[in-house]
Amino acid sequence: MSTFRFQALGKASSRKPVSFEETNKKSEIFGSNVFNDKAMRQFLTPDAYKAVKSAIEHGTKIDRKIADYVAMGMKEWALTKNVTHYTHWFQPLTGTTAEKHDAFFETSFDGSDPVEKFGGSQLVQQEPDASSFPNGGIRNTFEARGYTAWDPTSPAFIFGSTLCIPTVFVSYTGEALDNKTPLLRALSAIDAAATEVAKYFDKNVKKVTPTLGWEQEYFLVDAALANSRPDILATGRTLLGHTSSKGQQLDDHYFGSIPTRVLQYMRELEYECMLLGIPVKTRHNEVAPGQFELAPIFEETNLAVDHNSLLMDVMQKVAERHDFKVLFHEKPFKGVNGSGKHNNWSLATDTGVNLLSPGKTPMSNLQFLTFFINTIKAVNNYEELLRASIASASNDHRLGANEAPPAIISVFIGQQLTKVLAELEGVTKGKLSPKEKTDLKLNVVGKLPDVLLDNTDRNRTSPFAFTGNKFEFRAVGSSANCAVSMTTLNSIVAKQLIDFKKEVDALVEKKDLKKDEAIFNILREYIKETKNILFEGDGYSEAWEKEAKKRGLSNHKTTPKALKAKVSKEAVKLFEELGVMNHVEVEARYEIELEEYTKKIQIEGRVLGDIARNHVIPTAIKYQNTLIENVKGLKEIFGKDFEKIAKEQIGLIKEISEHIEGINRNIDAMIEERKKANNLNSAEKMAEAYCDKVKPYFEIIREHSDKLELLVDDEMWTLTKYRELLFVK
Ligand code: ADP
Ligand code: MG
């Protein structure tokens, strides 16, 4: 019997690794397809070069005439690399990237004078026909159109034969329609706020740059096998499938030797990343079979976000050449670990200091503690908003599923820093005696080792952990665009630093305290106020859920519930005050995310109904018929004794019927609930209905189907099984 499944298996198991030979050293090719500093020096006039540099470093505007020169240089550079097209490259609220290619080539209207053309106007602004990107009602298609505008802080790059220009995407009325615009605004807010505070410690600081180092987890599945599963194709995950007898129990995949086919894929992927200036550094097997991770060296946050979005695209494209499909879904397979995208985050000054790294002197340690404690305070004040920033239908499968960070946000800081905070808590209110000051400086902050890295115990269950010289936001989903979590994190810390500065300055003025005394005083208050957010124990445990509830921490396990915090009064106020988003933008995003949630569950429900009815049930009936034939035959041979002899078969026939009935009944009920949900009149209510009324049927239907998978003859089963998806390499 040659079903699609067996054809796919035949293809998958006969594959040879697609070999890939690197020709150059990484350091030689790194960034060669990026319009980086080296390329700019070579292809731009000095004026144009200076203008772009100043835009990158100080956010200054580039005037139109200069833009013409920049475009000219960019085009010349691109032509030396056989580029034929250009595109504005942006990140609409679909969560992925968008591009529309135009040829450099132009002629005059009668077809004469063909030239390669690309001017300042094409570089600076474009008007993609963007009416079908999500906009949450901001952009009425009849009144205003959206446009993309060049973001000079992220360098143009070449992919394939196309010059890609990173841009923001906004409406003509100025509202952001993308993920990058609010991120850029949040980054500039935290730059301003953190620079002011950093100046307490070093007057020379002029700029603070938030850094981001993401770690991308993903699954690789053979392309033929992935294509044989309608659920993987339509939803990125398996909606059915009995868990494989062998999963990850033996821990034999984690950090194990990388299979050759995968290794060849990784090598080519890393080569492409090198050309694109994405500084990938680490690769390894992850916990689940078929699961891997890739991490770069950290970068400035806007660039790191662009690089992650670009990477996800490149990963899929390179995978095609190796006959793999990449699954970015947070939970593609039941029963084995899901995938995340840890966001490692810190703040760096233009004087070369990592503000979340303890230093060698008491002063630099006080600076470290200031930024460390303010970050904790920010998370404490906005834990619900931070939770909301990572909410999605797919991440719901992971958060709180006893394998990934819980849906409760808490901060892990490790034993050593817990002790330091306890000592700081004892600081005297108001003026400090000279002895006390010396004591504090020498014995408390002075004793912080300048490298905490090796001393910070790792707690894998924490959603937000301090790891020696950075915070690691671990609850971010593998399919997410990091811009969303980074916009929120940088905004809440910016707001906190602004408040901190006000409080310190007020104390200095009113109480006539020295600056460091005032800082100690305020930090002491913060330590007292933020105890609830600190948690060192097992985040997966039930005890923590209970404890967190007592502490008043939120625990939103589903996206519709979690998202509400995005439109709370405090959230709107925060984003408006900082100039990150106005209330229209905030509300539009809320709508879009609710709609996206609803659509995802709706699609999953449809696909599930389809495969359960059109694959599982017909297969089960076919097998049941062979059993019936068998029983009939036994009856013919054995006469009235047959019932004893055919007992097992008859039992199976009944069991199969029960599961078929179970599937049908629950699909009908699910469809009823979908109809009801579709008639609701608000995005909020619809998302809630899909979450609470429709989704619960998924598990019930799956259970019946997975039981059938165990009963039915393997030769007949049409859907590729877990053991094949996960283990065929
Ligand atoms: P691990 O946490 O897996 O043991 P590391 O601590 O070396 O490994 O780094 C993990 C990730 O943290 C890497 O992607 C790295 O780029 C990132 N990272 C390291 N330092 C910083 C920093 N100062 N800011 C942001 N990210 C950082
Ligand atoms: Mg990791």
mmCIF file of N, CA, C and O and ligand atoms in Angstrom, residues 210-215 282 284 293 295-299 342-348 354 453 458 460 467 469-472 474, ligand 1:
data_model
loop_
_atom_site.group_PDB
_atom_site.id
_atom_site.type_symbol
_atom_site.label_atom_id
_atom_site.label_comp_id
_atom_site.label_asym_id
_atom_site.label_seq_id
_atom_site.Cartn_x
_atom_site.Cartn_y
_atom_site.Cartn_z
ATOM 1 N N PRO A 210 20.921 49.825 24.431
ATOM 2 C CA PRO A 210 20.444 48.515 24.893
ATOM 3 C C PRO A 210 20.964 47.426 23.957
ATOM 4 O O PRO A 210 20.957 47.589 22.739
ATOM 5 N N THR A 211 21.435 46.338 24.546
ATOM 6 C CA THR A 211 21.961 45.240 23.727
ATOM 7 C C THR A 211 21.038 44.028 23.818
ATOM 8 O O THR A 211 20.368 43.828 24.821
ATOM 9 N N LEU A 212 21.029 43.261 22.756
ATOM 10 C CA LEU A 212 20.188 42.060 22.722
ATOM 11 C C LEU A 212 20.971 40.903 22.101
ATOM 12 O O LEU A 212 21.554 41.040 21.031
ATOM 13 N N GLY A 213 20.984 39.800 22.793
ATOM 14 C CA GLY A 213 21.528 38.559 22.221
ATOM 15 C C GLY A 213 20.454 37.496 22.339
ATOM 16 O O GLY A 213 20.140 37.045 23.420
ATOM 17 N N TRP A 214 19.830 37.159 21.213
ATOM 18 C CA TRP A 214 18.752 36.154 21.272
ATOM 19 C C TRP A 214 19.323 34.765 21.062
ATOM 20 O O TRP A 214 20.405 34.593 20.490
ATOM 21 N N GLU A 215 18.596 33.780 21.527
ATOM 22 C CA GLU A 215 18.963 32.384 21.267
ATOM 23 C C GLU A 215 17.766 31.740 20.583
ATOM 24 O O GLU A 215 16.693 31.684 21.152
ATOM 25 N N THR A 282 27.033 30.143 18.125
ATOM 26 C CA THR A 282 26.832 28.864 18.798
ATOM 27 C C THR A 282 25.802 28.028 18.076
ATOM 28 O O THR A 282 24.792 28.553 17.614
ATOM 29 N N HIS A 284 23.929 24.019 18.585
ATOM 30 C CA HIS A 284 23.935 22.725 19.262
ATOM 31 C C HIS A 284 22.575 22.053 19.194
ATOM 32 O O HIS A 284 21.575 22.675 18.855
ATOM 33 N N GLU A 293 19.488 24.640 18.364
ATOM 34 C CA GLU A 293 19.542 26.052 18.757
ATOM 35 C C GLU A 293 20.688 26.760 18.057
ATOM 36 O O GLU A 293 21.724 26.165 17.774
ATOM 37 N N ALA A 295 22.698 30.669 18.233
ATOM 38 C CA ALA A 295 22.776 31.953 18.932
ATOM 39 C C ALA A 295 23.918 32.788 18.379
ATOM 40 O O ALA A 295 24.977 32.268 18.041
ATOM 41 N N PRO A 296 23.692 34.086 18.261
ATOM 42 C CA PRO A 296 24.735 34.979 17.762
ATOM 43 C C PRO A 296 25.454 35.682 18.908
ATOM 44 O O PRO A 296 25.063 35.557 20.064
ATOM 45 N N ILE A 297 26.459 36.445 18.564
ATOM 46 C CA ILE A 297 27.042 37.393 19.508
ATOM 47 C C ILE A 297 26.037 38.537 19.620
ATOM 48 O O ILE A 297 25.398 38.903 18.631
ATOM 49 N N PHE A 298 25.882 39.087 20.819
ATOM 50 C CA PHE A 298 24.856 40.129 20.992
ATOM 51 C C PHE A 298 25.198 41.402 20.218
ATOM 52 O O PHE A 298 26.360 41.655 19.900
ATOM 53 N N GLU A 299 24.154 42.182 19.948
ATOM 54 C CA GLU A 299 24.320 43.416 19.170
ATOM 55 C C GLU A 299 23.408 44.502 19.727
ATOM 56 O O GLU A 299 22.572 44.246 20.593
ATOM 57 N N HIS A 342 15.240 32.841 24.041
ATOM 58 C CA HIS A 342 15.702 33.663 25.154
ATOM 59 C C HIS A 342 16.199 35.000 24.624
ATOM 60 O O HIS A 342 16.950 35.032 23.649
ATOM 61 N N ASN A 343 15.781 36.062 25.287
ATOM 62 C CA ASN A 343 16.284 37.398 24.938
ATOM 63 C C ASN A 343 17.256 37.863 26.017
ATOM 64 O O ASN A 343 16.844 38.253 27.104
ATOM 65 N N ASN A 344 18.547 37.778 25.740
ATOM 66 C CA ASN A 344 19.548 38.283 26.678
ATOM 67 C C ASN A 344 19.666 39.782 26.473
ATOM 68 O O ASN A 344 19.883 40.243 25.347
ATOM 69 N N TRP A 345 19.564 40.517 27.574
ATOM 70 C CA TRP A 345 19.448 41.967 27.445
ATOM 71 C C TRP A 345 20.353 42.689 28.437
ATOM 72 O O TRP A 345 20.484 42.265 29.585
ATOM 73 N N SER A 346 20.971 43.742 27.967
ATOM 74 C CA SER A 346 21.763 44.564 28.876
ATOM 75 C C SER A 346 21.823 46.002 28.346
ATOM 76 O O SER A 346 21.186 46.324 27.336
ATOM 77 N N LEU A 347 22.599 46.840 29.038
ATOM 78 C CA LEU A 347 22.751 48.236 28.625
ATOM 79 C C LEU A 347 24.240 48.549 28.545
ATOM 80 O O LEU A 347 24.980 48.261 29.491
ATOM 81 N N ALA A 348 24.668 49.135 27.429
ATOM 82 C CA ALA A 348 26.084 49.458 27.264
ATOM 83 C C ALA A 348 26.254 50.960 27.054
ATOM 84 O O ALA A 348 25.476 51.585 26.339
ATOM 85 N N ASN A 354 29.456 47.892 30.384
ATOM 86 C CA ASN A 354 28.196 47.151 30.488
ATOM 87 C C ASN A 354 27.593 47.497 31.843
ATOM 88 O O ASN A 354 28.139 47.142 32.885
ATOM 89 N N LEU A 453 29.527 35.809 36.579
ATOM 90 C CA LEU A 453 29.076 34.784 35.641
ATOM 91 C C LEU A 453 29.102 33.376 36.211
ATOM 92 O O LEU A 453 28.108 32.676 36.234
ATOM 93 N N ARG A 458 22.374 28.748 37.829
ATOM 94 C CA ARG A 458 21.412 28.829 36.735
ATOM 95 C C ARG A 458 20.088 28.245 37.192
ATOM 96 O O ARG A 458 20.063 27.152 37.742
ATOM 97 N N ARG A 460 16.750 27.216 35.449
ATOM 98 C CA ARG A 460 16.128 27.082 34.133
ATOM 99 C C ARG A 460 14.621 27.310 34.162
ATOM 100 O O ARG A 460 13.983 27.370 33.130
ATOM 101 N N THR A 467 21.886 36.660 34.685
ATOM 102 C CA THR A 467 22.907 35.649 34.408
ATOM 103 C C THR A 467 24.299 36.288 34.319
ATOM 104 O O THR A 467 24.976 36.209 33.311
ATOM 105 N N ASN A 469 25.929 39.098 33.823
ATOM 106 C CA ASN A 469 26.205 40.440 33.297
ATOM 107 C C ASN A 469 25.087 40.913 32.379
ATOM 108 O O ASN A 469 25.263 41.805 31.557
ATOM 109 N N LYS A 470 23.924 40.266 32.511
ATOM 110 C CA LYS A 470 22.776 40.585 31.661
ATOM 111 C C LYS A 470 21.548 39.918 32.256
ATOM 112 O O LYS A 470 21.678 39.012 33.088
ATOM 113 N N PHE A 471 20.385 40.387 31.857
ATOM 114 C CA PHE A 471 19.170 39.665 32.205
ATOM 115 C C PHE A 471 18.775 38.814 31.013
ATOM 116 O O PHE A 471 18.993 39.196 29.859
ATOM 117 N N GLU A 472 18.183 37.685 31.324
ATOM 118 C CA GLU A 472 17.773 36.772 30.268
ATOM 119 C C GLU A 472 16.260 36.602 30.355
ATOM 120 O O GLU A 472 15.757 35.983 31.295
ATOM 121 N N ARG A 474 13.472 34.719 29.366
ATOM 122 C CA ARG A 474 13.426 33.384 28.792
ATOM 123 C C ARG A 474 12.063 32.966 28.284
ATOM 124 O O ARG A 474 11.921 31.913 27.675
HETATM 125 P P1 ADP B 1 24.543 30.749 28.012
HETATM 126 O O1 ADP B 1 23.564 31.658 28.664
HETATM 127 O O2 ADP B 1 23.900 29.861 26.968
HETATM 128 O O3 ADP B 1 25.370 29.987 28.974
HETATM 129 P P2 ADP B 1 26.193 33.087 27.379
HETATM 130 O O4 ADP B 1 25.945 33.575 28.742
HETATM 131 O O5 ADP B 1 27.599 33.106 26.885
HETATM 132 O O6 ADP B 1 25.604 31.598 27.177
HETATM 133 O O7 ADP B 1 25.390 33.928 26.359
HETATM 134 C C1 ADP B 1 24.106 33.649 25.959
HETATM 135 C C2 ADP B 1 23.661 34.734 25.045
HETATM 136 O O8 ADP B 1 23.752 35.962 25.740
HETATM 137 C C3 ADP B 1 24.451 34.908 23.768
HETATM 138 O O9 ADP B 1 23.546 34.953 22.682
HETATM 139 C C4 ADP B 1 25.143 36.228 23.954
HETATM 140 O O10 ADP B 1 25.274 36.926 22.742
HETATM 141 C C5 ADP B 1 24.220 36.961 24.890
HETATM 142 N N1 ADP B 1 24.892 38.025 25.645
HETATM 143 C C6 ADP B 1 26.072 37.978 26.286
HETATM 144 N N2 ADP B 1 26.371 39.179 26.812
HETATM 145 C C7 ADP B 1 25.350 40.024 26.505
HETATM 146 C C8 ADP B 1 25.065 41.409 26.737
HETATM 147 N N3 ADP B 1 25.887 42.179 27.422
HETATM 148 N N4 ADP B 1 23.929 41.908 26.230
HETATM 149 C C9 ADP B 1 23.074 41.145 25.555
HETATM 150 N N5 ADP B 1 23.291 39.857 25.302
HETATM 151 C C10 ADP B 1 24.404 39.283 25.753
#
